[in-house]
Amino acid sequence: MKQPPVYVTPEALAAQATAMEAVAAHPKCPGSYHIVTYGCQMNAHDSEKLAGMLSGMGMAEADDRRNADFVIFNTCCVRDNAERRALGNVTWLKELKKEKPHLIIAVCGCMVQQPEMAEKILKQYRFIDLAFGTHNLHELPSLLLNLLNENHRVVSISHEENQIAENLPLKRLCKHHAYITIMYGCDNFCSYCIVPYVRGRERSRRMDDILREAEGLLEGGVQEIMLLGQNVNSYGGGTSETFPELLRRLDQLGIPRIRFMTSHPKDLSDDLIDVMANSKHICNHLHLPVQSGNNEILALMNRRYTREDYLRKVEKLRAAVPGIGLSTDLIVSFPGETEAQFEDTCSLVREVGYDSAFTFIYSPRIGTKAAAMEGRIPDDESTRRITKLIAEVEASTAKAHQSMLGTDEMVLVEGLSKRDPGMVSGKGTRNITVTFKGSAEDIGKIIPVHITSAAVNTLRGERTER
């Protein structure tokens, strides 16, 4: 039976608030900070919480790590490349610290939560001053205060994975778009995935807390919210507070646009599809990671659905929500994957017709079942497969973009175009980037646009009047 989450007590949070005040008044308090974020939207939102706490301690945000007195690397370990990039960039700061002895370097997040990583940091990266995991992010103020007072390195890895900390300070990255985490952790234990081991088991926030946060964002002028969770479809953990019901309640608030990710295909219910079909504010886009198009590989991955199950759900989605855009995640060279099994993934891309896809070469993660499987695919063969798969995805994206010609899209303007002066760009409801004439005054507004041409990665259009 699923255990209910344990909420960090008001008293414990008050102690962190007191520590924030003590750090702000400390003579050694850093004057500025810079956060380097790797990985998913969950990590990006965690960095907003880190920034909120650091700002509350009186630190100013530096535009570059070289100009900061306190640098935090919020790390990812889902794939080996992300881990190596993080450690490589942290090592780069070793030389900077020789020039700036007062510089404080910290690492946190999923990479640090891995077994034995704390010991590795202590032994191999002695210039790192502070390290903490995913489960005690809210303790940053007291950890930093301990570092300043004791003048020695602090490594703190909590294994209390069932906790939820509410009402942490936040410094949002964007005024018109906001993340809301609705649940933490994962119970699926896909054989290739490290997430359940570093993020813990599933635990859902109270619906009233989520709605209260969303109401505050609406009052603050936010145009779009992104609901976050490793598997949002299992929100509620078997209680009456289900994900479809949460979406209904949020839709009634009147937030202009609602998105969510990630959705596990096995938990995509008819009720959720019905909510998407009948809502006023949920965007017509769904990220539905399939990982492989072959049933034998899906079974080895412990995904608990078949290719046929997945295609039936895609058919239901498209029947209920005409014009819905689909994106996905795909892995090639899973241990033992044959050429025929790889081709099944390519054919699935053609059959579904995705708007876009994140493609990856399988990366073994210590502690997962797949890491012990035989049949590793050679690097040169993996490179050939990923190159071919990317070409299949690009062809699918081109078809999706062509299908949008002559249609009208509501575009949330995100910023000025970096390539084209006098142009702005943003996302339509299908999550495809659209570029059109505009100015800085358009940023944060939802503007009707008629799609006139399609490029490789973007659509182009002309604003219309409504």
CSV table of N, CA and C in Angstrom, one decimal, residues 40-168:
chain,number,residue,atom,x,y,z
A,40,CYS,N,16.0,18.1,-16.5
A,40,CYS,CA,14.6,18.3,-16.9
A,40,CYS,C,13.9,19.6,-16.3
A,41,GLN,N,12.7,19.7,-16.6
A,41,GLN,CA,11.9,20.9,-16.0
A,41,GLN,C,11.8,20.8,-14.5
A,42,MET,N,11.8,19.6,-14.0
A,42,MET,CA,11.8,19.4,-12.5
A,42,MET,C,13.0,20.1,-11.9
A,43,ASN,N,14.2,19.9,-12.5
A,43,ASN,CA,15.4,20.5,-12.1
A,43,ASN,C,15.3,22.0,-12.2
A,44,ALA,N,14.8,22.5,-13.4
A,44,ALA,CA,14.6,23.9,-13.6
A,44,ALA,C,13.8,24.6,-12.5
A,45,HIS,N,12.7,23.9,-12.1
A,45,HIS,CA,11.8,24.4,-11.0
A,45,HIS,C,12.5,24.3,-9.7
A,46,ASP,N,13.3,23.3,-9.4
A,46,ASP,CA,14.1,23.2,-8.2
A,46,ASP,C,15.1,24.4,-8.1
A,47,SER,N,15.6,24.8,-9.3
A,47,SER,CA,16.6,25.9,-9.3
A,47,SER,C,15.8,27.2,-9.0
A,48,GLU,N,14.6,27.3,-9.4
A,48,GLU,CA,13.8,28.5,-9.0
A,48,GLU,C,13.6,28.6,-7.4
A,49,LYS,N,13.5,27.4,-6.8
A,49,LYS,CA,13.5,27.4,-5.3
A,49,LYS,C,14.8,27.8,-4.7
A,50,LEU,N,15.9,27.2,-5.3
A,50,LEU,CA,17.2,27.6,-4.8
A,50,LEU,C,17.4,29.1,-4.9
A,51,ALA,N,17.0,29.7,-6.1
A,51,ALA,CA,17.2,31.1,-6.3
A,51,ALA,C,16.3,31.9,-5.3
A,52,GLY,N,15.2,31.4,-5.0
A,52,GLY,CA,14.3,32.1,-4.0
A,52,GLY,C,15.0,32.1,-2.7
A,53,MET,N,15.6,31.0,-2.2
A,53,MET,CA,16.2,31.0,-0.9
A,53,MET,C,17.5,31.9,-0.9
A,54,LEU,N,18.2,31.8,-2.0
A,54,LEU,CA,19.5,32.6,-2.0
A,54,LEU,C,19.2,34.1,-2.1
A,55,SER,N,18.1,34.5,-2.8
A,55,SER,CA,17.7,35.9,-2.9
A,55,SER,C,17.2,36.3,-1.5
A,56,GLY,N,16.5,35.4,-0.8
A,56,GLY,CA,16.1,35.7,0.6
A,56,GLY,C,17.2,35.9,1.6
A,57,MET,N,18.4,35.4,1.2
A,57,MET,CA,19.6,35.6,2.0
A,57,MET,C,20.4,36.8,1.6
A,58,GLY,N,19.8,37.6,0.8
A,58,GLY,CA,20.4,38.9,0.4
A,58,GLY,C,21.4,38.9,-0.7
A,59,MET,N,21.5,37.8,-1.4
A,59,MET,CA,22.4,37.6,-2.5
A,59,MET,C,21.8,38.1,-3.8
A,60,ALA,N,22.6,38.8,-4.7
A,60,ALA,CA,22.1,39.2,-6.0
A,60,ALA,C,22.5,38.1,-7.0
A,61,GLU,N,21.7,38.0,-8.1
A,61,GLU,CA,22.0,37.0,-9.1
A,61,GLU,C,23.0,37.5,-10.0
A,62,ALA,N,24.1,36.8,-10.2
A,62,ALA,CA,25.2,37.1,-11.2
A,62,ALA,C,24.8,36.6,-12.6
A,63,ASP,N,25.2,37.3,-13.6
A,63,ASP,CA,24.8,36.9,-15.0
A,63,ASP,C,25.8,35.8,-15.5
A,64,ASP,N,26.9,35.6,-14.8
A,64,ASP,CA,27.8,34.6,-15.2
A,64,ASP,C,28.5,34.0,-14.0
A,65,ARG,N,28.8,32.7,-14.1
A,65,ARG,CA,29.4,32.0,-13.0
A,65,ARG,C,30.8,32.6,-12.6
A,66,ARG,N,31.5,33.2,-13.6
A,66,ARG,CA,32.8,33.8,-13.3
A,66,ARG,C,32.7,35.1,-12.4
A,67,ASN,N,31.5,35.7,-12.4
A,67,ASN,CA,31.3,36.9,-11.6
A,67,ASN,C,30.6,36.7,-10.3
A,68,ALA,N,30.3,35.4,-10.0
A,68,ALA,CA,29.6,35.1,-8.7
A,68,ALA,C,30.5,34.7,-7.6
A,69,ASP,N,30.0,34.9,-6.4
A,69,ASP,CA,30.7,34.5,-5.2
A,69,ASP,C,30.3,33.1,-4.7
A,70,PHE,N,29.1,32.7,-5.2
A,70,PHE,CA,28.6,31.4,-4.8
A,70,PHE,C,28.0,30.7,-6.1
A,71,VAL,N,28.5,29.6,-6.5
A,71,VAL,CA,28.0,28.9,-7.7
A,71,VAL,C,27.5,27.6,-7.3
A,72,ILE,N,26.2,27.3,-7.8
A,72,ILE,CA,25.6,26.0,-7.5
A,72,ILE,C,25.3,25.3,-8.8
A,73,PHE,N,25.7,24.1,-8.9
A,73,PHE,CA,25.4,23.2,-10.0
A,73,PHE,C,24.3,22.3,-9.6
A,74,ASN,N,23.1,22.5,-10.2
A,74,ASN,CA,22.0,21.6,-9.9
A,74,ASN,C,22.0,20.5,-11.0
A,75,THR,N,22.3,19.3,-10.6
A,75,THR,CA,22.7,18.3,-11.6
A,75,THR,C,21.7,17.3,-11.9
A,76,CYS,N,21.9,16.6,-13.0
A,76,CYS,CA,21.1,15.5,-13.5
A,76,CYS,C,22.0,14.3,-13.7
A,77,CYS,N,21.3,13.1,-13.5
A,77,CYS,CA,22.1,11.9,-13.7
A,77,CYS,C,21.3,10.8,-14.5
A,78,VAL,N,20.3,11.3,-15.2
A,78,VAL,CA,19.5,10.4,-16.0
A,78,VAL,C,20.3,9.7,-17.1
A,79,ARG,N,21.3,10.5,-17.6
A,79,ARG,CA,22.2,9.9,-18.7
A,79,ARG,C,23.6,10.3,-18.3
A,80,ASP,N,24.5,9.4,-18.7
A,80,ASP,CA,25.9,9.6,-18.4
A,80,ASP,C,26.5,10.9,-18.9
A,81,ASN,N,26.0,11.3,-20.1
A,81,ASN,CA,26.5,12.6,-20.7
A,81,ASN,C,26.2,13.8,-19.8
A,82,ALA,N,25.0,13.8,-19.2
A,82,ALA,CA,24.7,14.9,-18.3
A,82,ALA,C,25.6,15.0,-17.1
A,83,GLU,N,25.9,13.8,-16.6
A,83,GLU,CA,26.7,13.7,-15.4
A,83,GLU,C,28.1,14.1,-15.7
A,84,ARG,N,28.7,13.7,-16.8
A,84,ARG,CA,30.0,14.1,-17.2
A,84,ARG,C,30.2,15.6,-17.5
A,85,ARG,N,29.1,16.1,-18.1
A,85,ARG,CA,29.1,17.6,-18.4
A,85,ARG,C,29.2,18.4,-17.1
A,86,ALA,N,28.3,17.9,-16.1
A,86,ALA,CA,28.3,18.6,-14.8
A,86,ALA,C,29.6,18.6,-14.1
A,87,LEU,N,30.2,17.4,-14.0
A,87,LEU,CA,31.5,17.3,-13.3
A,87,LEU,C,32.6,18.0,-14.1
A,88,GLY,N,32.5,18.0,-15.4
A,88,GLY,CA,33.5,18.7,-16.2
A,88,GLY,C,33.5,20.2,-15.9
A,89,ASN,N,32.3,20.7,-15.9
A,89,ASN,CA,32.1,22.2,-15.6
A,89,ASN,C,32.5,22.6,-14.2
A,90,VAL,N,32.2,21.7,-13.3
A,90,VAL,CA,32.6,21.9,-11.9
A,90,VAL,C,34.1,22.0,-11.8
A,91,THR,N,34.7,21.1,-12.4
A,91,THR,CA,36.2,21.0,-12.4
A,91,THR,C,36.8,22.3,-13.0
A,92,TRP,N,36.2,22.8,-14.0
A,92,TRP,CA,36.6,24.1,-14.6
A,92,TRP,C,36.7,25.2,-13.5
A,93,LEU,N,35.8,25.2,-12.5
A,93,LEU,CA,35.9,26.2,-11.5
A,93,LEU,C,37.0,26.0,-10.5
A,94,LYS,N,37.7,24.9,-10.5
A,94,LYS,CA,38.8,24.7,-9.6
A,94,LYS,C,39.9,25.7,-9.9
A,95,GLU,N,40.1,26.1,-11.1
A,95,GLU,CA,41.1,27.1,-11.5
A,95,GLU,C,40.6,28.5,-11.1
A,96,LEU,N,39.3,28.7,-11.3
A,96,LEU,CA,38.8,30.0,-10.9
A,96,LEU,C,38.9,30.3,-9.4
A,97,LYS,N,38.8,29.2,-8.6
A,97,LYS,CA,38.8,29.3,-7.2
A,97,LYS,C,40.2,29.7,-6.7
A,98,LYS,N,41.2,29.4,-7.5
A,98,LYS,CA,42.6,29.8,-7.1
A,98,LYS,C,42.7,31.3,-7.2
A,99,GLU,N,42.0,31.9,-8.2
A,99,GLU,CA,42.0,33.4,-8.3
A,99,GLU,C,41.1,34.0,-7.3
A,100,LYS,N,40.0,33.3,-6.9
A,100,LYS,CA,39.0,33.9,-6.0
A,100,LYS,C,38.8,32.9,-4.8
A,101,PRO,N,39.7,32.9,-3.9
A,101,PRO,CA,39.7,32.0,-2.8
A,101,PRO,C,38.4,32.0,-2.0
A,102,HIS,N,37.7,33.1,-2.0
A,102,HIS,CA,36.4,33.2,-1.3
A,102,HIS,C,35.2,32.5,-2.0
A,103,LEU,N,35.4,32.1,-3.3
A,103,LEU,CA,34.4,31.5,-4.0
A,103,LEU,C,33.9,30.2,-3.4
A,104,ILE,N,32.6,30.1,-3.3
A,104,ILE,CA,31.9,28.9,-2.7
A,104,ILE,C,31.3,28.1,-3.9
A,105,ILE,N,31.7,26.8,-3.9
A,105,ILE,CA,31.1,26.0,-5.0
A,105,ILE,C,30.3,24.9,-4.4
A,106,ALA,N,29.1,24.7,-4.9
A,106,ALA,CA,28.1,23.7,-4.4
A,106,ALA,C,27.6,22.9,-5.6
A,107,VAL,N,27.3,21.6,-5.3
A,107,VAL,CA,26.6,20.7,-6.2
A,107,VAL,C,25.4,20.1,-5.5
A,108,CYS,N,24.3,20.0,-6.2
A,108,CYS,CA,23.1,19.4,-5.6
A,108,CYS,C,22.4,18.7,-6.7
A,109,GLY,N,21.2,18.1,-6.3
A,109,GLY,CA,20.4,17.5,-7.3
A,109,GLY,C,20.6,16.0,-7.4
A,110,CYS,N,20.1,15.4,-8.6
A,110,CYS,CA,20.0,14.0,-8.7
A,110,CYS,C,21.3,13.3,-8.7
A,111,MET,N,22.4,13.9,-9.4
A,111,MET,CA,23.7,13.2,-9.4
A,111,MET,C,24.2,13.0,-8.0
A,112,VAL,N,24.0,14.0,-7.1
A,112,VAL,CA,24.5,13.9,-5.8
A,112,VAL,C,23.8,12.9,-5.0
A,113,GLN,N,22.5,12.6,-5.3
A,113,GLN,CA,21.7,11.6,-4.5
A,113,GLN,C,22.1,10.2,-4.8
A,114,GLN,N,22.9,9.9,-5.9
A,114,GLN,CA,23.3,8.6,-6.2
A,114,GLN,C,24.1,7.9,-5.1
A,115,PRO,N,24.0,6.6,-5.0
A,115,PRO,CA,24.8,5.9,-4.0
A,115,PRO,C,26.3,6.1,-4.3
A,116,GLU,N,27.1,6.4,-3.2
A,116,GLU,CA,28.5,6.6,-3.2
A,116,GLU,C,29.0,7.9,-3.9
A,117,MET,N,28.1,8.7,-4.4
A,117,MET,CA,28.5,9.9,-5.1
A,117,MET,C,29.1,10.9,-4.0
A,118,ALA,N,28.5,10.9,-2.8
A,118,ALA,CA,29.0,11.8,-1.8
A,118,ALA,C,30.4,11.5,-1.4
A,119,GLU,N,30.7,10.2,-1.3
A,119,GLU,CA,32.1,9.8,-1.1
A,119,GLU,C,33.1,10.2,-2.2
A,120,LYS,N,32.6,10.1,-3.4
A,120,LYS,CA,33.4,10.4,-4.6
A,120,LYS,C,33.7,11.9,-4.6
A,121,ILE,N,32.7,12.7,-4.2
A,121,ILE,CA,32.9,14.2,-4.1
A,121,ILE,C,34.0,14.5,-3.1
A,122,LEU,N,33.8,13.9,-1.9
A,122,LEU,CA,34.8,14.1,-0.8
A,122,LEU,C,36.2,13.8,-1.2
A,123,LYS,N,36.4,12.7,-2.0
A,123,LYS,CA,37.7,12.2,-2.3
A,123,LYS,C,38.3,12.9,-3.5
A,124,GLN,N,37.5,13.0,-4.6
A,124,GLN,CA,38.1,13.5,-5.9
A,124,GLN,C,37.9,15.0,-6.2
A,125,TYR,N,36.9,15.6,-5.5
A,125,TYR,CA,36.6,17.0,-5.8
A,125,TYR,C,36.7,17.8,-4.5
A,126,ARG,N,37.9,18.0,-4.0
A,126,ARG,CA,38.1,18.6,-2.7
A,126,ARG,C,37.9,20.1,-2.8
A,127,PHE,N,37.8,20.7,-3.9
A,127,PHE,CA,37.5,22.1,-4.0
A,127,PHE,C,36.0,22.4,-3.9
A,128,ILE,N,35.1,21.4,-3.9
A,128,ILE,CA,33.7,21.6,-3.7
A,128,ILE,C,33.4,21.8,-2.3
A,129,ASP,N,32.7,22.8,-1.9
A,129,ASP,CA,32.5,23.2,-0.5
A,129,ASP,C,31.2,22.6,0.1
A,130,LEU,N,30.2,22.4,-0.8
A,130,LEU,CA,28.9,22.1,-0.3
A,130,LEU,C,28.2,21.1,-1.3
A,131,ALA,N,27.6,20.0,-0.8
A,131,ALA,CA,26.9,19.1,-1.6
A,131,ALA,C,25.7,18.6,-0.9
A,132,PHE,N,24.6,18.5,-1.6
A,132,PHE,CA,23.3,18.0,-0.9
A,132,PHE,C,22.4,17.4,-2.0
A,133,GLY,N,21.6,16.5,-1.6
A,133,GLY,CA,20.8,15.8,-2.5
A,133,GLY,C,19.4,16.3,-2.8
A,134,THR,N,18.6,15.6,-3.5
A,134,THR,CA,17.2,16.0,-3.9
A,134,THR,C,16.3,16.1,-2.7
A,135,HIS,N,16.5,15.3,-1.7
A,135,HIS,CA,15.5,15.2,-0.6
A,135,HIS,C,15.7,16.3,0.4
A,136,ASN,N,16.8,17.0,0.4
A,136,ASN,CA,17.0,18.0,1.4
A,136,ASN,C,17.3,19.4,0.8
A,137,LEU,N,16.8,19.6,-0.4
A,137,LEU,CA,17.0,20.9,-1.0
A,137,LEU,C,16.5,22.1,-0.1
A,138,HIS,N,15.4,21.9,0.6
A,138,HIS,CA,14.9,22.9,1.5
A,138,HIS,C,15.8,23.3,2.6
A,139,GLU,N,16.8,22.5,2.9
A,139,GLU,CA,17.8,22.7,4.0
A,139,GLU,C,19.0,23.6,3.6
A,140,LEU,N,19.0,24.1,2.4
A,140,LEU,CA,20.1,24.9,1.9
A,140,LEU,C,20.5,26.0,2.9
A,141,PRO,N,19.6,26.8,3.5
A,141,PRO,CA,20.0,27.9,4.4
A,141,PRO,C,20.8,27.4,5.6
A,142,SER,N,20.4,26.3,6.2
A,142,SER,CA,21.1,25.8,7.4
A,142,SER,C,22.4,25.1,7.0
A,143,LEU,N,22.5,24.5,5.8
A,143,LEU,CA,23.7,23.9,5.3
A,143,LEU,C,24.7,25.0,5.0
A,144,LEU,N,24.3,26.1,4.4
A,144,LEU,CA,25.2,27.2,4.1
A,144,LEU,C,25.7,27.9,5.3
A,145,LEU,N,24.8,28.0,6.3
A,145,LEU,CA,25.1,28.7,7.6
A,145,LEU,C,26.2,27.8,8.3
A,146,ASN,N,26.0,26.5,8.3
A,146,ASN,CA,27.0,25.6,8.9
A,146,ASN,C,28.4,25.8,8.2
A,147,LEU,N,28.4,25.9,6.9
A,147,LEU,CA,29.6,26.0,6.1
A,147,LEU,C,30.3,27.3,6.5
A,148,LEU,N,29.5,28.4,6.6
A,148,LEU,CA,30.1,29.7,6.9
A,148,LEU,C,30.7,29.7,8.4
A,149,ASN,N,29.9,29.1,9.3
A,149,ASN,CA,30.3,29.1,10.7
A,149,ASN,C,31.5,28.2,11.0
A,150,GLU,N,31.5,27.0,10.4
A,150,GLU,CA,32.5,26.0,10.8
A,150,GLU,C,33.7,26.1,9.8
A,151,ASN,N,33.6,26.7,8.7
A,151,ASN,CA,34.7,26.8,7.7
A,151,ASN,C,35.2,25.5,7.3
A,152,HIS,N,34.3,24.5,7.1
A,152,HIS,CA,34.8,23.2,6.5
A,152,HIS,C,33.7,22.7,5.6
A,153,ARG,N,34.0,21.8,4.7
A,153,ARG,CA,33.1,21.3,3.7
A,153,ARG,C,31.9,20.7,4.4
A,154,VAL,N,30.7,20.8,3.7
A,154,VAL,CA,29.5,20.2,4.2
A,154,VAL,C,28.9,19.4,3.1
A,155,VAL,N,28.7,18.1,3.4
A,155,VAL,CA,28.0,17.1,2.5
A,155,VAL,C,26.8,16.5,3.3
A,156,SER,N,25.6,16.7,2.7
A,156,SER,CA,24.4,16.3,3.4
A,156,SER,C,23.5,15.6,2.4
A,157,ILE,N,23.3,14.3,2.6
A,157,ILE,CA,22.5,13.5,1.7
A,157,ILE,C,21.4,12.9,2.5
A,158,SER,N,20.2,13.3,2.4
A,158,SER,CA,19.0,12.8,3.2
A,158,SER,C,18.4,11.6,2.4
A,159,HIS,N,18.0,10.6,3.2
A,159,HIS,CA,17.3,9.5,2.6
A,159,HIS,C,15.8,9.5,3.0
A,160,GLU,N,15.4,10.6,3.5
A,160,GLU,CA,13.9,10.7,3.9
A,160,GLU,C,13.2,11.1,2.6
A,161,GLU,N,13.0,10.1,1.7
A,161,GLU,CA,12.5,10.4,0.4
A,161,GLU,C,11.0,10.6,0.3
A,162,ASN,N,10.3,10.4,1.4
A,162,ASN,CA,8.8,10.6,1.4
A,162,ASN,C,8.4,12.0,1.7
A,163,GLN,N,9.3,12.9,1.9
A,163,GLN,CA,9.0,14.3,2.3
A,163,GLN,C,8.5,15.2,1.2
A,164,ILE,N,7.6,16.2,1.6
A,164,ILE,CA,7.3,17.3,0.7
A,164,ILE,C,7.4,18.6,1.5
A,165,ALA,N,8.1,19.5,1.0
A,165,ALA,CA,8.3,20.8,1.6
A,165,ALA,C,7.4,21.9,0.9
A,166,GLU,N,6.4,22.4,1.5
A,166,GLU,CA,5.6,23.4,0.9
A,166,GLU,C,6.1,24.8,1.3
A,167,ASN,N,5.6,25.8,0.4
A,167,ASN,CA,5.8,27.2,0.7
A,167,ASN,C,7.3,27.7,0.8
A,168,LEU,N,8.1,27.0,0.0
A,168,LEU,CA,9.5,27.5,-0.1
A,168,LEU,C,9.5,28.8,-0.9
